[in-house]
Each structure stands twice: as structure tokens, then as C-alpha cells.
XYZ file of C-alpha atoms in Angstrom:
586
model
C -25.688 23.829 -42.025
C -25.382 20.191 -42.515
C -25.511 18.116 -39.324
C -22.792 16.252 -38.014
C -22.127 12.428 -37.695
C -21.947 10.150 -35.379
C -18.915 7.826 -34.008
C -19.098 4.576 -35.915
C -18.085 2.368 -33.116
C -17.388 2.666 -29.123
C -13.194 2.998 -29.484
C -13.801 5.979 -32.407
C -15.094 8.141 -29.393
C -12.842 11.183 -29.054
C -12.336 12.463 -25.253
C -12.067 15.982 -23.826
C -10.808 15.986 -20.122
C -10.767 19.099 -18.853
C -10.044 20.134 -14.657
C -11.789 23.184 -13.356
C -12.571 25.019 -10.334
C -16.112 25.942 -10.680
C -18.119 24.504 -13.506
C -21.436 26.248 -14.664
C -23.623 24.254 -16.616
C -26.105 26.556 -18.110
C -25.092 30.071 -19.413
C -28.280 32.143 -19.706
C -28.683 34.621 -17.306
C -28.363 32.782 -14.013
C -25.090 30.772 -15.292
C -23.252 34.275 -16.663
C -24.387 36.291 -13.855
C -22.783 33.291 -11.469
C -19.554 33.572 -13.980
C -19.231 36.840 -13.259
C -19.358 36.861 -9.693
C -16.825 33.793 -9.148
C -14.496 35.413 -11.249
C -14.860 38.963 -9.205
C -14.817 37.697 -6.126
C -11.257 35.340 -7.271
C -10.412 36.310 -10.626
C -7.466 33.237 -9.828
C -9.623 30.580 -9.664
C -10.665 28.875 -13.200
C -14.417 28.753 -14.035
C -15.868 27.196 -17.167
C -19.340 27.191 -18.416
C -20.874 24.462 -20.526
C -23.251 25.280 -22.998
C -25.603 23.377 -25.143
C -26.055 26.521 -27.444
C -24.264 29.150 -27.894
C -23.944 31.813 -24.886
C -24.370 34.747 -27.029
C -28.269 33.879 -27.771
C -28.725 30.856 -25.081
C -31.617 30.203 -22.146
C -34.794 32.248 -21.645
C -33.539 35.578 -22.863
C -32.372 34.279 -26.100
C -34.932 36.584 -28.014
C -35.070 39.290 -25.764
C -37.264 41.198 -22.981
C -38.812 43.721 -23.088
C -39.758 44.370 -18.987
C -37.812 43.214 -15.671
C -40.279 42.084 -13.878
C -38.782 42.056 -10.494
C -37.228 45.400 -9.241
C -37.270 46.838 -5.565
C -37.839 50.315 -6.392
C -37.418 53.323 -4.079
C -40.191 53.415 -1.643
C -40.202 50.213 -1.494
C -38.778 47.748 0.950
C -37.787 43.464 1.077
C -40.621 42.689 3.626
C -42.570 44.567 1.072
C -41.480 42.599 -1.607
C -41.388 39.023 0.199
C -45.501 39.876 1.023
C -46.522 40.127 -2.416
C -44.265 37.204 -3.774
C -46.352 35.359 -0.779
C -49.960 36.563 -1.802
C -49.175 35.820 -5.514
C -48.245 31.731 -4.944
C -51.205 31.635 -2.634
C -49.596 31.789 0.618
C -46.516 28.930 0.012
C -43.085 30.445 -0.519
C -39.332 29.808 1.220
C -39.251 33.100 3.026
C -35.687 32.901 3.804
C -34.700 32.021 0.195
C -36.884 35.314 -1.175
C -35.428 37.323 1.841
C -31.773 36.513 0.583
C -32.525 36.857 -2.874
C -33.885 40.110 -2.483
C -31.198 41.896 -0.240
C -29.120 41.654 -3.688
C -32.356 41.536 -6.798
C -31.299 45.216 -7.709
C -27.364 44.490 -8.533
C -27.699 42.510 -11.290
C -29.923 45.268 -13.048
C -28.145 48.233 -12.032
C -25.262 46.446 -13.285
C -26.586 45.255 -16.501
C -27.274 49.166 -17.870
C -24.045 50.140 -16.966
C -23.133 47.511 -19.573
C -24.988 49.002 -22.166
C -29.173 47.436 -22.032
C -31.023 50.439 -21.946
C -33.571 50.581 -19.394
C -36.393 53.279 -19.327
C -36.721 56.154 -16.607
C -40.125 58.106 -15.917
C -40.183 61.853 -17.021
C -38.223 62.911 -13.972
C -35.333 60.804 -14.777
C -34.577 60.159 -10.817
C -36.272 56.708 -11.574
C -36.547 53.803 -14.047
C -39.597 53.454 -15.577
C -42.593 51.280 -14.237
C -45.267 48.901 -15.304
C -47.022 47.779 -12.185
C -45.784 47.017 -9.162
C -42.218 45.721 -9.758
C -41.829 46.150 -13.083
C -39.481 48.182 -14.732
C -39.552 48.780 -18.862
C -36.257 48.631 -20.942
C -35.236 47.810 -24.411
C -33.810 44.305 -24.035
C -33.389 42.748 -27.727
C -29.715 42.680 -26.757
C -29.294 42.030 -23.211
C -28.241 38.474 -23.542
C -25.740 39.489 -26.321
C -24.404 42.043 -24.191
C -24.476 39.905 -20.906
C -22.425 37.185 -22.765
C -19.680 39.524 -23.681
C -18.923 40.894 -20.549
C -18.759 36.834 -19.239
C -15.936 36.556 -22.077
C -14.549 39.754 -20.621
C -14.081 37.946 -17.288
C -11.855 35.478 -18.530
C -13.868 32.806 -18.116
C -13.831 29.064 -20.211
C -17.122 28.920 -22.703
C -17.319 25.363 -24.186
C -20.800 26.238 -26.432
C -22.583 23.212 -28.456
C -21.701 20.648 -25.552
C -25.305 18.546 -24.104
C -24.966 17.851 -20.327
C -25.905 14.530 -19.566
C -24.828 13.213 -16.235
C -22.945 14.475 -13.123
C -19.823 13.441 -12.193
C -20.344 11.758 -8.717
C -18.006 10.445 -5.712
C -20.325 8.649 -3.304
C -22.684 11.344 -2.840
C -20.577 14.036 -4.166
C -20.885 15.608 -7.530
C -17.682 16.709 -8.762
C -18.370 17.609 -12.378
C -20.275 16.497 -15.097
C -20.361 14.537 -18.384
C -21.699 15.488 -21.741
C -21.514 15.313 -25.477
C -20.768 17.912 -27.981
C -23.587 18.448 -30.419
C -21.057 19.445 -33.129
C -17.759 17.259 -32.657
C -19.481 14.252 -31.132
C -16.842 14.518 -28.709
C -17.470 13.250 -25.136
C -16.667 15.842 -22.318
C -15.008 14.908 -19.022
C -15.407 18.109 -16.911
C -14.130 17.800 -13.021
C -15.144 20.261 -10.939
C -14.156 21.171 -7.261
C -17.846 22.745 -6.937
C -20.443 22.736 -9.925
C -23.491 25.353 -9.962
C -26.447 24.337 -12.365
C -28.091 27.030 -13.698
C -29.948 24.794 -16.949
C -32.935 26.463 -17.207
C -36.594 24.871 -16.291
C -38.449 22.712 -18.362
C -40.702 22.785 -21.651
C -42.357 19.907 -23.751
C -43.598 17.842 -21.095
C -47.089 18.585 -22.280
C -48.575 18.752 -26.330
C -49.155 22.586 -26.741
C -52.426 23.805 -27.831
C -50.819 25.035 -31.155
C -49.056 21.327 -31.820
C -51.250 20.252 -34.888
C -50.114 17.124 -35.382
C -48.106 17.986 -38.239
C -46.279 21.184 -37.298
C -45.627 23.722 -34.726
C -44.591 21.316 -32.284
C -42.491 23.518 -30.044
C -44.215 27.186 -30.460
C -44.117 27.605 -26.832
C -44.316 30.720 -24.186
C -41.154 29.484 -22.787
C -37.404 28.932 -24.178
C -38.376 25.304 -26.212
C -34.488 24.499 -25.785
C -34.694 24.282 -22.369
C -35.808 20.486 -21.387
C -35.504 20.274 -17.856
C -32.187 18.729 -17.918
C -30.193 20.106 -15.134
C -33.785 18.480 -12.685
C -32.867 15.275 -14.975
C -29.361 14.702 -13.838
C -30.682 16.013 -10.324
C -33.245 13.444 -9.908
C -31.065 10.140 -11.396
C -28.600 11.207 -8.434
C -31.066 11.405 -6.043
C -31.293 14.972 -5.126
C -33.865 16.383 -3.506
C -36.702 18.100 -5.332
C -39.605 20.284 -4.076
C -43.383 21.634 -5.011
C -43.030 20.478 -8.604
C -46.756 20.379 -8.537
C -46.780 23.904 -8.598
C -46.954 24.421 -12.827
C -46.850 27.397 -14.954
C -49.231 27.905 -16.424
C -49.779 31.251 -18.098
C -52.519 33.038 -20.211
C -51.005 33.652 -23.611
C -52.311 34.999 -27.117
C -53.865 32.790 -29.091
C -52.131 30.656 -31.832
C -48.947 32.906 -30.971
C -48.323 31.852 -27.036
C -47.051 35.232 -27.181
C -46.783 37.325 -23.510
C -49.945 38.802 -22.310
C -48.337 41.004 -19.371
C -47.278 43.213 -21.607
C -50.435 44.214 -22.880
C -52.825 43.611 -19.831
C -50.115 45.058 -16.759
C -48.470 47.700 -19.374
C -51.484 49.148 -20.555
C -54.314 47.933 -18.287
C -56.344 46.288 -20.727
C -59.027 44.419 -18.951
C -59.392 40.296 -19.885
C -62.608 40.339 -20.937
C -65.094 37.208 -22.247
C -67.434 36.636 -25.543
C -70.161 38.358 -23.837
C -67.633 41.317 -22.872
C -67.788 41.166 -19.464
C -64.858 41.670 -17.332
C -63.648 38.496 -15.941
C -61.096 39.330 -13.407
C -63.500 42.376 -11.801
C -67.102 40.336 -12.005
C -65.849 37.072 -10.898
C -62.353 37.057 -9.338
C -63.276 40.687 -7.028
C -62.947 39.052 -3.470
C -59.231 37.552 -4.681
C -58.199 41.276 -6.080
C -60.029 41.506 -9.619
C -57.180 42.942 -12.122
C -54.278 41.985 -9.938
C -55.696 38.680 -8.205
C -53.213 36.263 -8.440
C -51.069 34.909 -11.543
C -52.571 31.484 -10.881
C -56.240 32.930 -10.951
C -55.149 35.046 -14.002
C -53.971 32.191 -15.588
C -56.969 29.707 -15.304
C -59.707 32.813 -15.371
C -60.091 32.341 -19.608
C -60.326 28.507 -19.199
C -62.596 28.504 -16.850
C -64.781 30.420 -19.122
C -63.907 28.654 -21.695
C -65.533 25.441 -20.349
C -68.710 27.024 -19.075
C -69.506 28.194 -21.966
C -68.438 31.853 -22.312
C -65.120 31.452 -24.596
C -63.713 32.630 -26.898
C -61.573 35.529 -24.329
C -59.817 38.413 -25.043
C -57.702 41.146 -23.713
C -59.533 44.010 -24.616
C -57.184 46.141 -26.572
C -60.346 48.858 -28.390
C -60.344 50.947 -25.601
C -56.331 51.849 -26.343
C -55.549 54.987 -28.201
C -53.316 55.285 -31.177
C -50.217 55.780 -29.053
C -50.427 53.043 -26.711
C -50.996 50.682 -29.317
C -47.922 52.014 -31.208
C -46.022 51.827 -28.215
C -47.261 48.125 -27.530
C -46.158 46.756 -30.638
C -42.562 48.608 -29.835
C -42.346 46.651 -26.510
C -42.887 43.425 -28.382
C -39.958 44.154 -30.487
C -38.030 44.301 -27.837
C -38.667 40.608 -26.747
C -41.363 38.892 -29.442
C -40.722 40.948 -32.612
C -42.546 37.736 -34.630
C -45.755 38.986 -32.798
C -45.637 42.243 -34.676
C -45.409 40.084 -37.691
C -48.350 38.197 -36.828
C -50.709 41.137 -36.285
C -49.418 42.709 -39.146
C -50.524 39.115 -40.776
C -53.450 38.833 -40.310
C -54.006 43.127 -40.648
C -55.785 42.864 -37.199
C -56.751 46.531 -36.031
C -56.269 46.581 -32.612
C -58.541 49.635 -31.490
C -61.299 47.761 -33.506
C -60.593 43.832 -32.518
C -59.199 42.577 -29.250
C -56.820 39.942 -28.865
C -57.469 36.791 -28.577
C -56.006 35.143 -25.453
C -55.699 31.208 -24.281
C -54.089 28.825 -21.659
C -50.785 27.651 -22.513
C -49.498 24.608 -21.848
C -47.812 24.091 -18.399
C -44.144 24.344 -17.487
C -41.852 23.529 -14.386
C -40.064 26.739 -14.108
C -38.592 28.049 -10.587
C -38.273 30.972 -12.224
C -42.336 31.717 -12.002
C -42.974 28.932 -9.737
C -41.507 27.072 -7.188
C -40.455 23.915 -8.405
C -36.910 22.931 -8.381
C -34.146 21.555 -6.182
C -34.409 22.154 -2.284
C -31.402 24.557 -1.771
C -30.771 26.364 1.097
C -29.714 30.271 1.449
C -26.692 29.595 0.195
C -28.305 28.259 -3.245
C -26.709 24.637 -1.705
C -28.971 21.492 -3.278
C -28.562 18.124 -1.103
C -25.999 16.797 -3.294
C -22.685 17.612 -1.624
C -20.231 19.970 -4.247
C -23.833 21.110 -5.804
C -25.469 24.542 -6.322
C -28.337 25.427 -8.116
C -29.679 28.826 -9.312
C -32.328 30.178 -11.880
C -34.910 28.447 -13.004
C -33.718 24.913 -11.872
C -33.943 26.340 -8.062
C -36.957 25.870 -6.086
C -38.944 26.990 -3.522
C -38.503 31.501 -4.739
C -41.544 31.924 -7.022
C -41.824 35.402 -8.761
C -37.755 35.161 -9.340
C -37.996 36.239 -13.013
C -35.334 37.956 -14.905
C -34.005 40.063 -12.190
C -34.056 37.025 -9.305
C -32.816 34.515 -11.624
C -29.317 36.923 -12.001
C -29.368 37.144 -8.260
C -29.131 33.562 -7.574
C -26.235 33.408 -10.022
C -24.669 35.927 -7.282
C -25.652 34.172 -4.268
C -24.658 30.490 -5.522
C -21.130 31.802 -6.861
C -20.613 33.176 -3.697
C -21.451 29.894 -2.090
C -19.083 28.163 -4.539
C -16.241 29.833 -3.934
C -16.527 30.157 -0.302
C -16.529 25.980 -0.752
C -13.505 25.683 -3.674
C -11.525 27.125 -0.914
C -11.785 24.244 1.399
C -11.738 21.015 -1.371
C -9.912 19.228 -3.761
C -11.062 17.710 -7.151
C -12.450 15.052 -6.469
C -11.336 11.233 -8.086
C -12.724 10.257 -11.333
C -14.695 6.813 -11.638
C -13.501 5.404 -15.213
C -15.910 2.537 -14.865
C -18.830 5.301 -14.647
C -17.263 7.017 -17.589
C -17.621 4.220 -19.842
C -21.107 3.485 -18.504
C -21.887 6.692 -19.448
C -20.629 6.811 -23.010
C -22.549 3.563 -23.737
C -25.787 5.262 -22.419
C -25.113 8.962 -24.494
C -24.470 6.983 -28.006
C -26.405 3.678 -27.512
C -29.527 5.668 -29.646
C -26.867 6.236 -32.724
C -24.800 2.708 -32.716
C -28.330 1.033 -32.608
C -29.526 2.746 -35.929
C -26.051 1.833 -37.066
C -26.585 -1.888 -35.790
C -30.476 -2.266 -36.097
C -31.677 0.743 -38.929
C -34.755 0.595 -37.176
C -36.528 1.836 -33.493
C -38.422 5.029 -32.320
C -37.534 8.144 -33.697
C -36.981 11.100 -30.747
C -39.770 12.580 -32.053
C -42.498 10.013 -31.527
C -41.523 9.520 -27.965
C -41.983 12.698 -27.701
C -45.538 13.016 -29.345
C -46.587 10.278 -27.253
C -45.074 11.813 -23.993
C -47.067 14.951 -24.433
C -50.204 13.570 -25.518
C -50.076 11.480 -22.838
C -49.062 14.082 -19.812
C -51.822 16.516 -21.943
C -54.455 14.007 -21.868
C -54.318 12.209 -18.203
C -52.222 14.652 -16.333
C -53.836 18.022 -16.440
C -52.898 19.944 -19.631
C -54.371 22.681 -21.527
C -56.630 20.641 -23.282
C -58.441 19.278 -20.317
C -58.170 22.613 -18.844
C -55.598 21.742 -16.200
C -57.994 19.317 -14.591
C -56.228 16.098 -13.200
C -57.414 13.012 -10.968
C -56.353 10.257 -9.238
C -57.185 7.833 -11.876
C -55.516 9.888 -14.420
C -52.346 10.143 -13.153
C -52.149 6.817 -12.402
C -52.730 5.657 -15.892
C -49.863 8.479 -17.084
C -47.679 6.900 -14.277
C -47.682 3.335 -15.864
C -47.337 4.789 -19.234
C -44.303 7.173 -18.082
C -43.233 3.677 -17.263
C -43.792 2.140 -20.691
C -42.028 4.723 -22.113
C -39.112 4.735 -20.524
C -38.411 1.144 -20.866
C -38.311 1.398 -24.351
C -35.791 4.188 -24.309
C -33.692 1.258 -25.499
C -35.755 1.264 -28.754
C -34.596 5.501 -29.204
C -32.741 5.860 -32.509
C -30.470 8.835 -33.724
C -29.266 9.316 -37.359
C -26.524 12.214 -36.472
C -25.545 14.254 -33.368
C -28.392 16.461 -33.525
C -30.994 13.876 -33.719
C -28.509 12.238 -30.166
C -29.306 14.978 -28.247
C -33.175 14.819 -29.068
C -33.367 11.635 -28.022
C -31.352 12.948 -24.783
C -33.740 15.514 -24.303
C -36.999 13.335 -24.674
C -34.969 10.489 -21.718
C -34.532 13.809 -19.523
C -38.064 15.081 -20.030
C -39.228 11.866 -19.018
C -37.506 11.533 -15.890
C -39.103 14.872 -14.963
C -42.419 14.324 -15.996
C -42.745 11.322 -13.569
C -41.554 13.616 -10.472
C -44.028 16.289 -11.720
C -46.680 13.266 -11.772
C -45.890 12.171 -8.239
C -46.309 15.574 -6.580
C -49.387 15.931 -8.398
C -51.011 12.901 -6.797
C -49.552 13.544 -3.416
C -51.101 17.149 -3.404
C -54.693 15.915 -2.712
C -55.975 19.271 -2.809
C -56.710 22.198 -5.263
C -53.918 24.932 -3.995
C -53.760 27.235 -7.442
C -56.287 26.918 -9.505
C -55.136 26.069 -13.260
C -51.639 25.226 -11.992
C -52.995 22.398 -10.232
C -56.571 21.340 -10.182
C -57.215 18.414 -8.548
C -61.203 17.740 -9.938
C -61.244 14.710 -7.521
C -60.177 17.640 -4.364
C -61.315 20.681 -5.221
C -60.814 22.331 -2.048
C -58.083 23.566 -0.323
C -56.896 21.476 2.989
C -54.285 24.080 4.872
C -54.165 21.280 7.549
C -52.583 18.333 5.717
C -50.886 20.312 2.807
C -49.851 24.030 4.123
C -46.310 22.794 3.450
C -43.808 22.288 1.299
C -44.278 18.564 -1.102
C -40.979 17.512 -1.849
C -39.340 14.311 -3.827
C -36.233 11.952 -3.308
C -35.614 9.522 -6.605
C -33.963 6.516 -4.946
C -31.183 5.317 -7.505
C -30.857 1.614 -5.412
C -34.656 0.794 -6.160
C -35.871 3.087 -8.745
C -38.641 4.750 -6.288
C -40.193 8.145 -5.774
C -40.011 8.787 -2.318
C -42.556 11.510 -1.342
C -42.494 13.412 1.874
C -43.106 17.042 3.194
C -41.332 19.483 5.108
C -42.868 22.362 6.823
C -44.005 26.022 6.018
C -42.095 28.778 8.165
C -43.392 32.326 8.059
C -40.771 35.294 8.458
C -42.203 38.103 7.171
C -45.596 39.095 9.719
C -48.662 39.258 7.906
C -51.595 37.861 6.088
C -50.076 35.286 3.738
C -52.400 36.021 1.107
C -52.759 39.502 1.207
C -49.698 41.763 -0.348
């Protein structure tokens, strides 16, 4: 379809003002889950989710799944649960955040197949079925389709093609949020007695290994439309952020970034190197071989890599017929395009392994723990503010199943709060600040015809955090010196943000998405030079401190953006251990 224009001037700017109770911005599965729940536990109140897609194929489960990877099965118990989460982000987790999100990680799944996503059950049928620890395999092509109709079904208000930019704020408060619609160009005024962001994390801070130059600029592991926009608007209000040194990074296939769990937890195919040894059982035996931890897993190929013993595989010859047939099903159920590709390039699995790689890194709470500083109640430090998904820090090992959970546990929140507040007063003068800033990239192509494309920022951006702040094609490997240079270039760029152009809406909310990823990368470069230390291998390696120091950094790193001087404030705040046991041992 043909993209839309722009305003032509400042007073041709159409206005949508809309009041609401609860606003959701974000509906993948965090936002709809938290849609749900507000509008079960007070189907009176109005809730409204904003959307930069389109909630029936929107956020990280846009293509599908084909595994949950968190589930608490039978024999199983939430002390159980919170010790491997531990072990698995070497030691550093909010206990009482995983705690609470556990007590309720099985609703959202239970209640999912009773709306139609088929999920899998062992022989018996008393159980679904598993792949590792808390896995559980379904058929997920559809479960976003299906979770976005039963949101409609709620009765909730779905405003789709409409690019958050900004809260709302009073004082402190947030009490709504501003954005732009990607197909009207109309600017949405959206107040808000409480306002849960449930965005997603964010991709395209660094140049992927499969970015060419010319092409394949956003063939990424993780959902390329989500930009790290709801820790943008976060961070310009000064909220307060936490561990976003702690990167995905993840082992992927090969010129596909294409899910390797699938292959090497579903069907215990060992990652082996070009000599054919196994990496994870020769090298990595004292941290647990085959199920050391996802940061070990993740760096174990690069590692070999740069000493010499590349090109790795998962070792796929030793499958039979049947599991391979039964492979390539599960990827229809989430990457169908990788069926395509083997089927490409005619690659015989039994006969050739695949080829895996490091991809490049992410800030996703999801997997990780970066992301606001909530407390149990999913409340950030913003006042009116509740944040959920992949944009919530401090729960690693969420996934799909944790992400839904929070949805639960911050809608609670929200309406508990609702019940006690009223909307909150608009600032007009902030409104028309804000309109200037959203459409400045458009009126100056209008006024100028000439500045930096959203695109080029963008190149530069990731070459830049790739190069000098640890990215896949320095093997993760960071140091002092190197982030400092990408700090005063983060700086550079974003003082000619003034110079972004945009020839029609869609082109706007590139350039919007490039000024948000920039804001985040220099938080994400901050914690990494606080963090003198190397806590996970491959998500952060500090070359300059390769050890680990428990005494100074056994704690959370967190970040404040002060708005009055433009600073990153860095501080820490302390680990506290719930659950009894070794911290690294599940």
C-alpha cells in the first residue's frame, strides 16, 4: 500500500483526545494479557490499548511459537523454579519479583488453550508435553491471533497504527501518553488515570552479523519492530532503570538468526566445533556441560570461533528420520521461513549439521534483566506507572509464559490504583512541545529537502555500538576505552537528530525509532562501563576485567537519566536472597 503523507504545516495537525482509565501501550502478549485482567477484575472501568501495529500480529509472538518456555509443571514447585532462574543469570535475580510472578506463570497458559492454541500432552494425556526442564511444546502459529480476539471480546479500546512517543506527565506523575498515528498522521492525546507499558524490549542497537551493507538490515532473532521505546519515554522522564548491562545475546543459526533451542533442548543435539568436539561437555563440564548456563551457551561458539576452532554447529547427523521431520514441524509453528531456507539450500540434515553463530545483542527483560525497577506490584518509580513484559526488569527467564503473568500482576496493580485517583490535568504547553518534536523530521524536508535519512543514523548507530561497545563482531568484547569513544559518538549523534528527515509518516516513525534507540543505547553504554567486571560471559565481557568481583558488583547496577542536566546518574542497590541455596546451582 502506498504510504501516507505528512501535515504540511504545524496548524494542519489533526488532534485525537481521548480520556481513559487504564491505558496499555503495547499489545503483544504482556499488554492483552494486562487487558484482559483489568477488564475481569472491573469490566466498568474503560481500558484502551495503543498499538503501533496491528494487535492481531503485533510484539514478539507476531510469527508464532512453537514452545512455552516457562511452565511450573506438576512435581514441581516456585522455590524450585526461582533456583534455576537464579543459576541460569549467574546468581543475580529480584527474588521477590520471580516469587510473585511465579505464584500466577501457569494461568495465562492454562487459559490460553482453553481459547483455542493447542498445546501438546505426553502419551498419558494427564500432562502437557515437555522439552527440558520448563518447557512445554504446542502449536502456536496462531496464538497471538487468537489472544487478540479474546482482548476485543473484553470490550476493550484498540487504537492500532498509533507510535508512542512521550508520556503524559504532571510533576512526576505520568498520566497518559502522546503519540502519532502512522496512518492518519493524526496526533493522539491519551489521559490516563494509571498507564501500564508493556512495549516490548529492544532490537537494532547493534549492526547484525547478517546486515551486508546493502540488505538484510533487520533479519534479527528478536521482533525487529520492537525499538526499545517504552525504556525511551522511561528514561527522558527520569525513571529508574536497572542491570541493562545484562544483554541477550543468543546462539542462533547461521545467516537465518533462526532459534537454536528448538533443535539443541528439543532434540538434544550436542553444539559441537570444526574439529567435532563437543563444546559444552569438553570445556564448559564444571558449569553443567549441555545445560550450563544460557550466557555460557551463548558465548561457547564465539569463543571458539576466535581461537581458532570455528566454524560451529549443532550437530543434527546423529537425528533419525522422525525427529528431523518433527523438527522442521516445530519451526512451522514459529519460523516457517527456516523450513524454506533448508529446503533452499537442499541441506540434508542427517548428513550436514547446522551451522550456528552469535547474534547480535538485545535488551530484553524478557530473557534478561534489564528494564525498569518495579516493585511486586509491577510499580516503576514514576508515580501512575506500571511496567510488564519485556520492558520490566530485574525477572530474567520470564519468556512467553512470565511475560503474560506480569500483564496479570500489573493490571491488578492498576486497578487497585484507578480506584483511588483522578485524571490527572493536561499541560497544553507540553502538548505543543511535543508536536513540534514528533513532526520537526517531516516539516524540515518540507522546509530544507535535505538532512540524514533515518536510515543512516541508524547504520551509523549500529556500526558504532557493534564496533566499540561489544557486538557480535568483536565477539562481545568491550573496554573502557571503547565505550568511551561510543559514549561521545552516542553524543554526536544525537545532536544532530535535528538534521533527521522524513518524506511520509512511515519514514516519521523511523526516524522516531532511531531518537528512541539512541536514548537507550547510551543507558546500555553506561551500565556497561560501571560493571567493571566480567559477570556473563558473551552478555558482557569486560576484556579490560575479566574476572568476576562478587564484592563490589554482587548487586543490582541501576540508572536515573536526570531531565534538569542531561546526566546518567549511576548507582547500585543491593542483592537480597529469598529462596535458600547455592545461587548458582539449580
Amino acid at each position: 500500500m502506498s504510504r501516507a503523507n505528512l501535515p504540511q504545516s504545524f496548524d494542519k495537525i489533526d488532534e485525537v483526545r481521548i480520556d481513559t482509565d487504564i491505558l496499555i501501550i503495547g499489545a503483544g502478549n504482556a499488554g492483552c494479557f494486562a487487558a484482559i485482567e483489568a477488564k475481569r477484575l472491573n469490566p466498568h472501568l474503560k481500558v484502551t490499548l495503543m498499538e503501533k501495529a496491528h494487535i492481531d500480529r503485533s510484539g514478539c509472538l507476531a510469527g508464532g511459537m512453537d514452545a512455552i518456555n516457562t511452565y511450573i509443571k506438576k512435581d514441581r514447585t516456585i522455590e524450585d523454579f526461582v533456583r534455576w532462574s537464579r543459576s541460569q543469570a549467574g546468581g543475580l535475580i529480584r527474588e521477590d519479583l520471580t516469587i510473585s510472578m511465579a505464584e500466577v506463570l501457569n494461568k495465562p497458559i492454562e487459559e490460553w488453550e482453553e481459547w483455542g492454541m493447542p498445546i501438546k500432552y505426553e502419551e498419558d494425556g494427564e500432562e502437557y508435553k515437555t522439552r527440558g526442564k520448563w518447557d512445554i511444546t504446542i502449536s502456536g502459529s496462531e496464538m497471538k491471533v487468537i489472544l487478540a480476539e479474546k482482548t476485543r471480546q473484553t470490550g476493550c479500546e484498540i487504537i492500532n497504527r498509533v507510535v508512542a512517543t512521550n508520556y503524559l506527565m504532571e510533576g512526576n506523575k505520568v498520566i497518559g501518553a502522546i503519540g502519532f498515528g502512522v496512518r492518519d498522521g493524526k496526533v493522539y492525546i491519551i489521559r490516563a488515570k494509571a498507564t501500564i507499558i508493556a512495549t516490548g524490549g529492544a532490537a537494532g542497537l547493534y549492526k547484525p552479523y547478517q546486515n551486508d551493507g546493502n540488505d538484510s538490515h533487520h533479519q534479527l532473532w528478536y521482533a525487529p519492530f520492537n525499538v526499545g521505546t517504552g525504556f525511551a519515554i522511561g528514561i527522558r522522564q527520569g525513571a529508574e532503570m536497572t542491570t541493562f548491562e545484562m544483554r541477550w545475546c543468543a546462539t542462533r543459526t547461521k545467516d537465518f538468526n533462526g532459534p537454536i533451542d528448538t533443535i539443541s533442548v528439543g532434540y538434544k543435539t550436542p553444539m559441537i566445533n570444526c574439529k567435532g568436539e563437543q563444546i559444552l561437555k569438553t570445556r564448559y563440564a564444571h558449569l553443567g556441560g549441555d545445560a550450563a548456563p544460557r550466557y555460557i551457551r551463548a558465548n561457547a561458539p564465539m569463543d571458539e570461533w576466535r581461537e581458532g576452532r570455528g566454524p560451529c554447529y549443532v550437530d543434527t547427523t546423529h537425528m533419525t528420520p522422525d525427529q528431523i521431520h518433527d523438527m522442521k514441524y516445530d519451526y512451522l509453528n514459529e519460523r516457517p521461513s527456516y523450513v524454506l531456507f533448508l529446503a533452499s539450500r537442499a541441506q540434508d540434515l542427517s548428513k550436514e549439521p547446522i551451522e550456528i553463530y552469535g547474534s547480535d545483542p538485545y535488551i530484553v527483560g524478557g530473557h534478561t534483566a534489564s528494564g525498569y525497577w518495579v516493585d511486586v506490584k509491577r510499580a516503576t518509580t514514576l508515580p501512575g506507572l506500571y511496567a510488564c513484559g519485556d520492558v520490566a526488569g530485574g525477572t530474567p527467564n520470564k519468556f512467553v509464559g512470565g511475560c503474560a503473568a506480569e500483564g496479570l500482576l500489573s493490571a491488578r496493580a492498576a486497578v487497585d490504583y484507578v480506584a483511588s485517583v483522578e485524571q490527572g490535568i493536561i499541560n497544553e504547553e507540553q502538548i505543543s512541545q511535543e508536536k513540534d518534536r514528533i513532526f520537526a523530521p517531516g516539516f524540515r524536508h518540507s522546509v530544507v529537502g535535505d538532512g540524514v535519512k533515518p536510515r543512516e543514523m541508524e547504520e551509523r548507530l549500529q556500526r558504532l555500538m557493534d564496533e566499540y561497545a561489544g557486538g557480535v563482531h568483536q565477539f562481545f568484547r568491550m573496554n573502557k576505552e571503547g565505550l568511551e569513544y561510543a559514549l561521545r559518538n552516542l553524543k554526536i549523534l544525537k545532536d544532530q537528530v535535528k538534521y533527521l528527515i522524513a518524506t511520509d509518516l512511515h519514514e516519521l516513525m523511523d526516524a522516531h525509532e532511531v531518537i528512541d534507540r539512541l536514548d537507550v543505547a547510551q543507558v546500555l553504554v553506561h551500565h556497561l562501563m560501571y560493571r567493571e567486571e566480567t559477570r556473563w560471559a558473551g552478555w558482557q565481557t569486560r576484556a579490560d576485567f575479566p574476572e568476576k568481583n562478587d564484592q563490589k558488583f554482587d548487586c543490582f547496577v541501576n540508572s536515573r537519566y536526570n531531565p534538569e542536566t542531561g546526566d546518567v546518574e549511576m548507582f547500585t542497590r543491593p542483592y537480597e536472597q529469598i529462596i535458600s541455596g547455592d545461587r548458582l546451582k539449580a
